[in-house]
Short mmCIF file of N, CA, C and O and ligand atoms in Angstrom, two decimals:
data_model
loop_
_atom_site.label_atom_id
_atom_site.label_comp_id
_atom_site.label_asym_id
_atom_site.label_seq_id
_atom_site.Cartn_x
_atom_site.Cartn_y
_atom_site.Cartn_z
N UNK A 356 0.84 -1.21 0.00
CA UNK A 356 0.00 0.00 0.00
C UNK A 356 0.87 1.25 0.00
O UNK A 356 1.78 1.32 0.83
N UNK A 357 0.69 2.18 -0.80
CA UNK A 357 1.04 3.38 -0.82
C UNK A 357 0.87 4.07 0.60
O UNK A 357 -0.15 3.74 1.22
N UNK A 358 1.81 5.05 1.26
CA UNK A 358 1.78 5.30 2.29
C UNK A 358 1.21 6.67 1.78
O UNK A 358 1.71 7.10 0.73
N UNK A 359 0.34 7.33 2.32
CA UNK A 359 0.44 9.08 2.47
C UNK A 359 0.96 9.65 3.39
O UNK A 359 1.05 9.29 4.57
N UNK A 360 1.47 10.88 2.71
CA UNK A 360 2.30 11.78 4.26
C UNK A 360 1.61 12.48 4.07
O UNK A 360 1.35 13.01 2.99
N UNK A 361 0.90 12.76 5.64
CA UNK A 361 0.38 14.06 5.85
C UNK A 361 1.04 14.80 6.94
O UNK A 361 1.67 14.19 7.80
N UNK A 362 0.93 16.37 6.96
CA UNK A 362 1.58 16.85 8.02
C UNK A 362 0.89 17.90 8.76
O UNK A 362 0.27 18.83 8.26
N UNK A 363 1.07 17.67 10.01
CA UNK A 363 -0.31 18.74 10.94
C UNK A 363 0.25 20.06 11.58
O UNK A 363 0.77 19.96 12.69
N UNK A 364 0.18 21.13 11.04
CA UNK A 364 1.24 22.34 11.44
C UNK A 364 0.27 22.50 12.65
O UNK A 364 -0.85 22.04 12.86
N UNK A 365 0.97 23.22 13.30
CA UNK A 365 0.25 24.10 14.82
C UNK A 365 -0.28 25.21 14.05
O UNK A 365 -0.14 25.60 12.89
N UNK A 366 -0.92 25.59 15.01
CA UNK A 366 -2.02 26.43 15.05
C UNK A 366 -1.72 27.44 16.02
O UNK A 366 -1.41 26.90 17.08
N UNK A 367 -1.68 28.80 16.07
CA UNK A 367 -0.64 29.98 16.91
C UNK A 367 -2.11 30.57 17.09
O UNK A 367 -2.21 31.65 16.50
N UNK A 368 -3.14 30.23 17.68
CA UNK A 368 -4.19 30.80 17.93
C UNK A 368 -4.09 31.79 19.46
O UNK A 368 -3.55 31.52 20.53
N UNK A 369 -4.77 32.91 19.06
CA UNK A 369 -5.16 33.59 20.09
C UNK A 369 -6.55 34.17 20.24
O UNK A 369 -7.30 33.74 19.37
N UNK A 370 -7.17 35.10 21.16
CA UNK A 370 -8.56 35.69 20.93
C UNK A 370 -8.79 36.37 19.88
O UNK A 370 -9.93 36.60 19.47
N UNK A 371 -7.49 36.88 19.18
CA UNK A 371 -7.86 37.14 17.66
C UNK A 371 -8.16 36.67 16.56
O UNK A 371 -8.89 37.17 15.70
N UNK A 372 -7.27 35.11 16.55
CA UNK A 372 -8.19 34.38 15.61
C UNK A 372 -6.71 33.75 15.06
O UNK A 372 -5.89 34.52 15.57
N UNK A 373 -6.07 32.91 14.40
CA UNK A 373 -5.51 31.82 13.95
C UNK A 373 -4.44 32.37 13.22
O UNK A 373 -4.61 33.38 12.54
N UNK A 374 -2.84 31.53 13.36
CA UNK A 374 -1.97 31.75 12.32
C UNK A 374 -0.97 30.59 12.58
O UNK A 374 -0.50 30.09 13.60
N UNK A 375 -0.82 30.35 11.24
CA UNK A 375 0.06 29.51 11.05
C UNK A 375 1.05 29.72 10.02
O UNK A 375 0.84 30.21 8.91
N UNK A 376 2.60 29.14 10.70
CA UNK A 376 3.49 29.68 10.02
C UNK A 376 4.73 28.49 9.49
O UNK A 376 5.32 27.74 10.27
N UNK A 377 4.86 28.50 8.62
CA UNK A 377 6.07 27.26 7.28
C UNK A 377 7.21 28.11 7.03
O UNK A 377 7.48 29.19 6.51
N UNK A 378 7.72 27.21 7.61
CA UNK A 378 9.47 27.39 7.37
C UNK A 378 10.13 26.27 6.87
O UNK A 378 10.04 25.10 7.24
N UNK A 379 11.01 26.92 5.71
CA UNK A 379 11.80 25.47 5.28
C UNK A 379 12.71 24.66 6.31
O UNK A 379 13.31 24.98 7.34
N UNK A 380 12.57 23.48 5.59
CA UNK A 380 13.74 22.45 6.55
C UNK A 380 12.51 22.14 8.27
O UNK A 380 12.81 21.22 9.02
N UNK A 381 11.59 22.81 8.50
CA UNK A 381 11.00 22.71 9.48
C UNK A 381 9.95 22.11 9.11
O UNK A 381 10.13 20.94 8.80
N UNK A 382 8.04 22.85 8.97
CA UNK A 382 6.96 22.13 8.91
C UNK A 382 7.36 21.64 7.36
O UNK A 382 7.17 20.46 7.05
N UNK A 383 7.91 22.58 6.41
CA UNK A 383 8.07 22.31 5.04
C UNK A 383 9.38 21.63 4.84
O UNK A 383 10.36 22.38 4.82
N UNK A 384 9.63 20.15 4.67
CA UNK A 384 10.63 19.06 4.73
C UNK A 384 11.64 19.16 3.84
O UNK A 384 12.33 18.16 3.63
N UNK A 385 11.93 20.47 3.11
CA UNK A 385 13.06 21.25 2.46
C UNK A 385 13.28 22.25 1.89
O UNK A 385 12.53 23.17 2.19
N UNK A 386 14.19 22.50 1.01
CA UNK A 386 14.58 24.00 0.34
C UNK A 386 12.88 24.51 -0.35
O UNK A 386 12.24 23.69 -1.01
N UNK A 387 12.38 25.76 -0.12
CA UNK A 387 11.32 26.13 -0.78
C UNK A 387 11.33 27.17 -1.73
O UNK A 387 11.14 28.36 -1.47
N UNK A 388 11.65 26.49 -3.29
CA UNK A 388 12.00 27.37 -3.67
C UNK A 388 10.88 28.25 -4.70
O UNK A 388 11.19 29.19 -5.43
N UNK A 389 9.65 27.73 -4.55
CA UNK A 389 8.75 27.88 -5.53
C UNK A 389 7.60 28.09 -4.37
O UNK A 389 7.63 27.60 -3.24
N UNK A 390 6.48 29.01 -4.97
CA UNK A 390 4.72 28.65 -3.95
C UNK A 390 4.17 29.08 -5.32
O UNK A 390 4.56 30.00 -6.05
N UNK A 391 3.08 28.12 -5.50
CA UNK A 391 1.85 28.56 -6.46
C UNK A 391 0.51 28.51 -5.92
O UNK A 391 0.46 27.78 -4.93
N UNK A 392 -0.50 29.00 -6.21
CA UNK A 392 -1.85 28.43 -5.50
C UNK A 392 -3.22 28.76 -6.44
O UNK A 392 -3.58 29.65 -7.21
N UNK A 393 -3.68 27.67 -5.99
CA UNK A 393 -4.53 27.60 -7.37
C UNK A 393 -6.06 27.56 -6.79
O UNK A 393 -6.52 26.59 -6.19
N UNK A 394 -6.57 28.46 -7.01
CA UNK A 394 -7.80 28.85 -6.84
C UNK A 394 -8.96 29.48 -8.12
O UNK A 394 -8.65 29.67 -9.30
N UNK A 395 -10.15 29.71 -7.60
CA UNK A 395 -11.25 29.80 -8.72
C UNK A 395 -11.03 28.89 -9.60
O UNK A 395 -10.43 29.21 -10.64
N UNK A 396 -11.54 27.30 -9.33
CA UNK A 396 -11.85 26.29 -10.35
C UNK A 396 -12.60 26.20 -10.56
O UNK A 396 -13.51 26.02 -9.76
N UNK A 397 -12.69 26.25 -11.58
CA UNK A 397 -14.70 26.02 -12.26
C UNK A 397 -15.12 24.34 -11.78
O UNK A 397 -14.47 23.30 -11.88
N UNK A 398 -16.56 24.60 -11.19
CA UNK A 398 -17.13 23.23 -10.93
C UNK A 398 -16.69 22.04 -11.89
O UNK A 398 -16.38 22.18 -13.07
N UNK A 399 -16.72 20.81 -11.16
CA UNK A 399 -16.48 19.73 -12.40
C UNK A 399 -15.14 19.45 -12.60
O UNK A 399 -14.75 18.29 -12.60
N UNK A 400 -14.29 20.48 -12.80
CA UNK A 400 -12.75 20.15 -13.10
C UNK A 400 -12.08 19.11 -12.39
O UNK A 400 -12.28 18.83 -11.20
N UNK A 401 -11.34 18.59 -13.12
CA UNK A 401 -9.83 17.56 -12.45
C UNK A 401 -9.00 17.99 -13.05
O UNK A 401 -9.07 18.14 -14.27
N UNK A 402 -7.88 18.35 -12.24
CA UNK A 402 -6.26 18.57 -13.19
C UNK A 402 -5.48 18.30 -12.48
O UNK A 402 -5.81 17.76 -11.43
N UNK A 403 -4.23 18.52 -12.72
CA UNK A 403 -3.09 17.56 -12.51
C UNK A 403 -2.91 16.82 -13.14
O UNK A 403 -2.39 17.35 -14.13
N UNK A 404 -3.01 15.43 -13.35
CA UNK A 404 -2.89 14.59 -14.22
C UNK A 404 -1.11 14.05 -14.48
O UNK A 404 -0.56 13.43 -15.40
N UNK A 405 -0.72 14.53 -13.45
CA UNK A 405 1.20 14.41 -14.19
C UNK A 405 1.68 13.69 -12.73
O UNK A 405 1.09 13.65 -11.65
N UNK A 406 3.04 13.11 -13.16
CA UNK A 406 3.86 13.29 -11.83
C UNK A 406 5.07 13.83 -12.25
O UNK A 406 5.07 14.49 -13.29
N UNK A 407 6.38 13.63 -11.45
CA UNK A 407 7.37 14.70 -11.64
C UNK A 407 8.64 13.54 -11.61
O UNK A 407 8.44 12.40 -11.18
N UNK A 408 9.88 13.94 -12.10
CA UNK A 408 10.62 13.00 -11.85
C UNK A 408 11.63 13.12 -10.73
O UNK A 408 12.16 12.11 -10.27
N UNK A 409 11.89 14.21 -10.32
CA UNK A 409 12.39 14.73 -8.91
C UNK A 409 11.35 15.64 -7.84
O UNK A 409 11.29 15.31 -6.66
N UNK A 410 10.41 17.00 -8.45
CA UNK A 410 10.38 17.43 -7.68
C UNK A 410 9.62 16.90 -6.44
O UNK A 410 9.20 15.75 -6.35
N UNK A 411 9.48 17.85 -5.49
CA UNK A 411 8.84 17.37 -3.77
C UNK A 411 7.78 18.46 -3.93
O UNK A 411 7.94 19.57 -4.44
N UNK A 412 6.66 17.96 -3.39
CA UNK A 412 5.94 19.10 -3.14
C UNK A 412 4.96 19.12 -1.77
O UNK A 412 4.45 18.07 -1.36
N UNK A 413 4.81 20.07 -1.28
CA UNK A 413 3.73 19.98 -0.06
C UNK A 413 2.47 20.80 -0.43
O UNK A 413 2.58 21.99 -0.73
N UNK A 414 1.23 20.14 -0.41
CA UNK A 414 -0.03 21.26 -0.82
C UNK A 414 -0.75 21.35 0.64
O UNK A 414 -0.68 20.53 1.54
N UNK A 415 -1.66 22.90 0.61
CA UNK A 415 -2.41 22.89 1.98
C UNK A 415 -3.96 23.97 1.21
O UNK A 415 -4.12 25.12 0.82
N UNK A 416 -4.49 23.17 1.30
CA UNK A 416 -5.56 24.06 1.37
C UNK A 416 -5.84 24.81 1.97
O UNK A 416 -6.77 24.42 2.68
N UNK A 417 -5.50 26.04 2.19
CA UNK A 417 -5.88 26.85 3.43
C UNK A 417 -6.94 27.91 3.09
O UNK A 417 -6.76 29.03 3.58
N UNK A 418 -8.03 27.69 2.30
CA UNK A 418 -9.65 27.69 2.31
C UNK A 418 -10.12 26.81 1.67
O UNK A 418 -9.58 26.46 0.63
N UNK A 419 -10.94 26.38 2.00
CA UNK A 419 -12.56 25.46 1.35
C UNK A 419 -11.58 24.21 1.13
O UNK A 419 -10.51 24.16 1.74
N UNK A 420 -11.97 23.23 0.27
CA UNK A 420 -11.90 21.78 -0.30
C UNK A 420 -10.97 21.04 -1.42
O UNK A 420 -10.54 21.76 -2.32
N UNK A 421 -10.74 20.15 -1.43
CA UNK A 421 -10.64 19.64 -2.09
C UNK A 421 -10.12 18.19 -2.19
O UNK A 421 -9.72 17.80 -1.10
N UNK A 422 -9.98 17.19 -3.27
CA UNK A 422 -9.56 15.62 -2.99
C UNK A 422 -8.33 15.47 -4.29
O UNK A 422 -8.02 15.98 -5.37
N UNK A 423 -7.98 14.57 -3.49
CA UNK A 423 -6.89 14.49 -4.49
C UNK A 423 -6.66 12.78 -4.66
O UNK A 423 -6.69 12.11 -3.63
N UNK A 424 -6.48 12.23 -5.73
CA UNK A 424 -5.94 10.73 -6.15
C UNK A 424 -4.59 10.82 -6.26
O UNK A 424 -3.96 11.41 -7.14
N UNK A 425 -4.12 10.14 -5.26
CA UNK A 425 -2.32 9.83 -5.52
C UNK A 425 -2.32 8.55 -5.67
O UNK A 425 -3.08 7.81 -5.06
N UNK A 426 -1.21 8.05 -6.73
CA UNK A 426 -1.08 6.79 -6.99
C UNK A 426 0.62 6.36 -7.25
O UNK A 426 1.32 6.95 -8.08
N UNK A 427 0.88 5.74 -6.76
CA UNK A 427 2.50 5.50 -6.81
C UNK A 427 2.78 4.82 -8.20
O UNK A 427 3.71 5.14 -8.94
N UNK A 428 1.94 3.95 -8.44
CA UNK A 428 1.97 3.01 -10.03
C UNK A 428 1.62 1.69 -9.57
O UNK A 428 1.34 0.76 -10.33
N UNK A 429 1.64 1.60 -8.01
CA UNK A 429 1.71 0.02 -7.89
C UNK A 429 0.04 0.19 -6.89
O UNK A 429 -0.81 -0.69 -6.78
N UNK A 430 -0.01 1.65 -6.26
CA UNK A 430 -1.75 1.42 -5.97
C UNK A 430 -2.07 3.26 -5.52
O UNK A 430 -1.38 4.28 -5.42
N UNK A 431 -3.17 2.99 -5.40
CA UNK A 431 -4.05 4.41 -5.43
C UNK A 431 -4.33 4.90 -3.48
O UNK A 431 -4.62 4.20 -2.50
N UNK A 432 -4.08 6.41 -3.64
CA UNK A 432 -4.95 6.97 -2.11
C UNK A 432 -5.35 7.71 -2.55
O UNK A 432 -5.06 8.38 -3.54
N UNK A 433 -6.44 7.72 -1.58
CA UNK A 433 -7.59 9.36 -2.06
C UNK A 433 -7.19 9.92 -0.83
O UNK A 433 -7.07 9.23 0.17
N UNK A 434 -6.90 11.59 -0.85
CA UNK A 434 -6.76 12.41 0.39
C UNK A 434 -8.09 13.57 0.20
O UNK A 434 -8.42 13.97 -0.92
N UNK A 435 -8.78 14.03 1.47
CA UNK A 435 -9.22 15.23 0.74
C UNK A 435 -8.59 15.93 1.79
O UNK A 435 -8.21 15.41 2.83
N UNK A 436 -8.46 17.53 1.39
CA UNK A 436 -7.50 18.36 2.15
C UNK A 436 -8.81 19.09 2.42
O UNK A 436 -9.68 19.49 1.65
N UNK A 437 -8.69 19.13 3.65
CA UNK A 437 -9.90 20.55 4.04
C UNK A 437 -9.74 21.47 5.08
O UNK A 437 -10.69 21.89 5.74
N UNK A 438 -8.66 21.79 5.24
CA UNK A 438 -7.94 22.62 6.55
C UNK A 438 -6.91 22.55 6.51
O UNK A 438 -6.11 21.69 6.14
N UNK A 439 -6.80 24.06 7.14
CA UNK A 439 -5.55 24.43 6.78
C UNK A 439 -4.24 24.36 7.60
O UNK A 439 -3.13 24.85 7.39
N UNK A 440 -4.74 23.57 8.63
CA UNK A 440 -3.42 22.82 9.18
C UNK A 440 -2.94 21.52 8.97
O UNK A 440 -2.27 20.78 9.69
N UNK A 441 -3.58 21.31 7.43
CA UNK A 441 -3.45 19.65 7.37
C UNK A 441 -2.62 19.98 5.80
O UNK A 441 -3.16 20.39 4.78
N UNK A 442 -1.44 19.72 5.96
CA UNK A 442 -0.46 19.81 4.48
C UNK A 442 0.07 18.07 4.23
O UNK A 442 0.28 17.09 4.95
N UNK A 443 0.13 18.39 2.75
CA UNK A 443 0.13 16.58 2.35
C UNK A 443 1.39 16.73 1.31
O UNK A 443 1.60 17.52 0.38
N UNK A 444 2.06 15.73 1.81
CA UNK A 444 3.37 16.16 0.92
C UNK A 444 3.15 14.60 -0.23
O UNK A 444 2.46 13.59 -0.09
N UNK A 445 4.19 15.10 -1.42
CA UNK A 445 3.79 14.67 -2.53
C UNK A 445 5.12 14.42 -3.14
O UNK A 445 5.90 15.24 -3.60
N UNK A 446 5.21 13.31 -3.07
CA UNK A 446 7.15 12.89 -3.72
C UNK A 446 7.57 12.85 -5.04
O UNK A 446 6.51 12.76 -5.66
N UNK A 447 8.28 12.86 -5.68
CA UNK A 447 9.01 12.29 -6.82
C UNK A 447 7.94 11.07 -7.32
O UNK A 447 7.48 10.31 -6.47
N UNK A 448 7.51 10.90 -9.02
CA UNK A 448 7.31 9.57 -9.47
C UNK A 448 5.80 9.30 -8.03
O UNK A 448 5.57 8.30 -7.35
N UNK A 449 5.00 10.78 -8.06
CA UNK A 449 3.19 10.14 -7.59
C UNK A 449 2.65 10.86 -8.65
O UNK A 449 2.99 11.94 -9.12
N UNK A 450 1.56 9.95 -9.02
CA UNK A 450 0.84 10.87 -10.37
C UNK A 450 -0.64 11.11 -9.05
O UNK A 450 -1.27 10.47 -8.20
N UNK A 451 -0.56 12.40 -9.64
CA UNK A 451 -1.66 13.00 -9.21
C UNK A 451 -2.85 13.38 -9.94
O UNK A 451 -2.85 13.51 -11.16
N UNK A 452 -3.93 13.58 -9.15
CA UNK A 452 -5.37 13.94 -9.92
C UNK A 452 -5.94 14.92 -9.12
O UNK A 452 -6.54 14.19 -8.33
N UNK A 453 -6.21 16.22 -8.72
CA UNK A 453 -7.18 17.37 -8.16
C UNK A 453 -8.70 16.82 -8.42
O UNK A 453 -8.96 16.18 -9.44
N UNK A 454 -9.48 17.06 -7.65
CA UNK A 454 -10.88 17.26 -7.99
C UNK A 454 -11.64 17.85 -7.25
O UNK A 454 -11.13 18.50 -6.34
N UNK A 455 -12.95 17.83 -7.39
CA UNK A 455 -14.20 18.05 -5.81
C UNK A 455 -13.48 19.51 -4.90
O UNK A 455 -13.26 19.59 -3.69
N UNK A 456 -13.19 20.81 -6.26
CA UNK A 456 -12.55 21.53 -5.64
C UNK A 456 -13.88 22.33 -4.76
O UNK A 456 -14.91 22.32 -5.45
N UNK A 457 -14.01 22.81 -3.77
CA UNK A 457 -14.31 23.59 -3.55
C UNK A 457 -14.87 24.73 -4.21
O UNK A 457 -13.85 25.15 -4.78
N UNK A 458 -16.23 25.89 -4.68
CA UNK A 458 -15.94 27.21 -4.75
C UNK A 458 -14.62 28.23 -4.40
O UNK A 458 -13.73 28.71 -5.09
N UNK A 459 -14.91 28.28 -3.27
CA UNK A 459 -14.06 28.64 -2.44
C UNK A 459 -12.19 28.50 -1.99
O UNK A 459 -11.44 29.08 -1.20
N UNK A 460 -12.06 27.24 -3.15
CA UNK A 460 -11.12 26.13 -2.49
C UNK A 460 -9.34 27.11 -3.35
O UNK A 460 -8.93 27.38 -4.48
N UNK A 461 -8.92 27.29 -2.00
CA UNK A 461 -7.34 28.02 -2.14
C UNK A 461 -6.66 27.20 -1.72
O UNK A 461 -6.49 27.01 -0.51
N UNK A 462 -5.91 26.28 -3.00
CA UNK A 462 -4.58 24.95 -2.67
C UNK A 462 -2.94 25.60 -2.97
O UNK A 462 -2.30 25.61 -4.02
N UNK A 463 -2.49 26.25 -1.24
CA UNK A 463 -1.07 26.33 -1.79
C UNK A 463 -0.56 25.56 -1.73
O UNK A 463 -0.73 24.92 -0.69
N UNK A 464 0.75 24.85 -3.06
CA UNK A 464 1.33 24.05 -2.58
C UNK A 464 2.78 25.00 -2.75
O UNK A 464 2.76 26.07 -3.34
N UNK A 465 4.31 24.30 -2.00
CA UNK A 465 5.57 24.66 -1.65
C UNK A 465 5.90 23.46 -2.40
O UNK A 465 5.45 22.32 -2.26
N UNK A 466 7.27 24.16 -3.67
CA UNK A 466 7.68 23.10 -3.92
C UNK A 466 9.29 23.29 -3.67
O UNK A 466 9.84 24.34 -3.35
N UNK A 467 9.77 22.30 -3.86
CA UNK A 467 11.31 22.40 -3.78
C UNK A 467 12.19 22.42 -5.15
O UNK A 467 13.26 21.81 -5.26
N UNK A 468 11.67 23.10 -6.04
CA UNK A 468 12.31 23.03 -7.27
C UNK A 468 11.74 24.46 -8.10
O UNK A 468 10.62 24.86 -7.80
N UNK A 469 12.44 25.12 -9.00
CA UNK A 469 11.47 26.10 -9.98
C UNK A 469 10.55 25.68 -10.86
O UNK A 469 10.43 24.46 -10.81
N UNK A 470 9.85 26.20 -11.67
CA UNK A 470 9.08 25.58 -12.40
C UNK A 470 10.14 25.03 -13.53
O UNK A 470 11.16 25.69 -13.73
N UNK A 471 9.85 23.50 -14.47
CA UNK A 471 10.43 22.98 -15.48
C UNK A 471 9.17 22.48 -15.79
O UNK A 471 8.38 22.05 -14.95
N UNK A 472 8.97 22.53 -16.97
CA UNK A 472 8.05 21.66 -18.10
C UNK A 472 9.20 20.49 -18.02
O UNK A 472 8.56 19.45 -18.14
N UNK A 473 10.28 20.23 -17.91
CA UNK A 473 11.16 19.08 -18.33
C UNK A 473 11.02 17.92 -17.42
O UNK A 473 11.44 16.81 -17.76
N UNK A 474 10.43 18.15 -16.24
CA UNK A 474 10.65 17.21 -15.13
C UNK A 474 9.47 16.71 -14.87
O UNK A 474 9.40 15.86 -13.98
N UNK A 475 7.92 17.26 -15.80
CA UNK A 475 6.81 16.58 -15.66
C UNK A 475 6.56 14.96 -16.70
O UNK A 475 7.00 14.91 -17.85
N UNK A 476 6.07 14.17 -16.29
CA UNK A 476 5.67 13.06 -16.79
C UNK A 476 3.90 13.36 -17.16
O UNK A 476 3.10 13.06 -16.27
N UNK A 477 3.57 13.72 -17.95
CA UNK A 477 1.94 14.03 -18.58
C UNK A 477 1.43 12.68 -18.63
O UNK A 477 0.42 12.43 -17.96
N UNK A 478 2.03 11.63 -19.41
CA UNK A 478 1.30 10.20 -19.93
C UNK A 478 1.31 9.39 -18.94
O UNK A 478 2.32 9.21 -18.26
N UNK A 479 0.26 8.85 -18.77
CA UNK A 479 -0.35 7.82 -17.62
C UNK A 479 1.16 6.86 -17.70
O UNK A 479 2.10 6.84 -16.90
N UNK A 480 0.95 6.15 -18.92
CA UNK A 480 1.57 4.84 -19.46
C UNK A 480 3.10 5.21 -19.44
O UNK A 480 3.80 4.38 -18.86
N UNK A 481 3.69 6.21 -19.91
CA UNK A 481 4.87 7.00 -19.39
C UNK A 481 5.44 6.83 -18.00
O UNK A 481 6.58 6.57 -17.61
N UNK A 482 4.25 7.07 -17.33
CA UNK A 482 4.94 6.72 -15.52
C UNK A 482 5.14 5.39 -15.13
O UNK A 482 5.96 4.82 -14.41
N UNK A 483 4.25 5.07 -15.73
CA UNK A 483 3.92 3.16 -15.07
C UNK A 483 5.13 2.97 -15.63
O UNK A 483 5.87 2.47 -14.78
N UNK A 484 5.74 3.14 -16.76
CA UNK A 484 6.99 2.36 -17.64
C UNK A 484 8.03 2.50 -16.60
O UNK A 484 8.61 1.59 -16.01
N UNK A 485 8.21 3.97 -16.46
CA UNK A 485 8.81 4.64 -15.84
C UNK A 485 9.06 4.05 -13.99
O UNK A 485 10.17 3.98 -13.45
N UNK A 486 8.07 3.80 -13.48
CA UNK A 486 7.83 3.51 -12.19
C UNK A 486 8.47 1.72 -12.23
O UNK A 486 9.18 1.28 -11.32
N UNK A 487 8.01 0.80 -13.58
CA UNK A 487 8.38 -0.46 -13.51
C UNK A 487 9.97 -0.64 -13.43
O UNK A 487 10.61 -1.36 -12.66
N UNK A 488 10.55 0.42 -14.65
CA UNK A 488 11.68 0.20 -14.97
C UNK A 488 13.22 0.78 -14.06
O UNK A 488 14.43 0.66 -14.25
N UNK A 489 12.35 1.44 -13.02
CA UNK A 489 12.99 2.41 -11.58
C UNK A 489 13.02 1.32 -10.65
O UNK A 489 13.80 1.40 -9.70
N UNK A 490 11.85 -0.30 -10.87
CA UNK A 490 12.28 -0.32 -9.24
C UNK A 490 12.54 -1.85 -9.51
O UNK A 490 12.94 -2.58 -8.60
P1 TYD B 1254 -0.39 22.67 -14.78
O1 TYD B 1254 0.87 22.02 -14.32
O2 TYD B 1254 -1.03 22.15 -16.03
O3 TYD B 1254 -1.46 22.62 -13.62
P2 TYD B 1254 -2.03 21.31 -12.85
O4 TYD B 1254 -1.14 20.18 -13.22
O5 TYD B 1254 -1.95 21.70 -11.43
O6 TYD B 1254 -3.41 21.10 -13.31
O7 TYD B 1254 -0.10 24.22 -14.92
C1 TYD B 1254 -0.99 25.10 -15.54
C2 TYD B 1254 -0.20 26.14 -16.30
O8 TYD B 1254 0.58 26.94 -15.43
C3 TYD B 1254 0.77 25.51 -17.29
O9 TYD B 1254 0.72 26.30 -18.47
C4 TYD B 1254 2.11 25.64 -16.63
C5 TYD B 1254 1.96 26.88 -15.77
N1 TYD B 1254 2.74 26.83 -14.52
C6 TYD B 1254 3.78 27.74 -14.35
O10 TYD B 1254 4.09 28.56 -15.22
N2 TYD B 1254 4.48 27.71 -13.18
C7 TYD B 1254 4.18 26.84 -12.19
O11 TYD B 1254 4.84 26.86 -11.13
C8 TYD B 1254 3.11 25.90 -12.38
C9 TYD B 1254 2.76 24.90 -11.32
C10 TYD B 1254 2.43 25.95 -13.57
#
């Protein structure tokens, strides 16, 4: 079985109301050299669809919803992220799937790499080859 990592940041709450704070090498498990966040998805959508051949990534929803299909090549987890002290890190060689976003739904993820088109795997059948011939 595919393991998921999830990771549960603290929560710096006071009578004012909530903060939470990511630091590399600390809640975020290395160099951070990238943040994107992807919000306003139109109902219905799935994307992602890729995995990566090095990078690391950690996503957190920190508003509204969403689920995600991770699959290593050899089996499948469903996570849904719905709070924002719950970050799910995402390794090298997992193909991923987004869905069931939220309205509302703001997914940052931290990655440890810049952006490359070179290091994504797009084709399903691409990874599996890829995943057979790695292990
Ligand atoms: P894409 O990887 O297709 O999104 P997802 O896999 O999460 O559905 O990215 C959408 C577009 O944004 C694509 O044209 C590449 C671009 N992009 C960047 O320029 N920089 C980035 O850091 C990311 C993640 C995407």
């Amino acid at each position: 079985m595919m393991q998921v990592k999830t990771i549960n940041f603290n929560i710096k709450g006071d009578d004012r109301g909530s903060l939470i704070a990511l630091e590399q090498h600390k809640e975020i498990p290395f160099d951070i050299k990238r943040v994107y966040y992807i919000f306003g998805t139109k109902e219905g959508v799935r994307r992602g669809y890729h995995a990566h051949k090095s990078l690391k990534q950690v996503a957190v929803c920190v508003k509204g919803s969403c689920k995600f299909l991770l699959d290593d090549g050899k089996s499948k987890e469903y996570v849904e992220l719905n709070s924002p002290d719950l970050g799910l890190l995402i390794d090298k060689f997992v193909w991923r799937e987004m869905y069931d976003f939220s309205p509302d739904c703001v997914l940052v993820v931290f990655a440890d790499d810049y952006y490359d088109e070179g290091d994504y795997i797009r084709d399903y059948k691409e990874f599996i080859r890829r995943v057979e011939n790695d292990s």
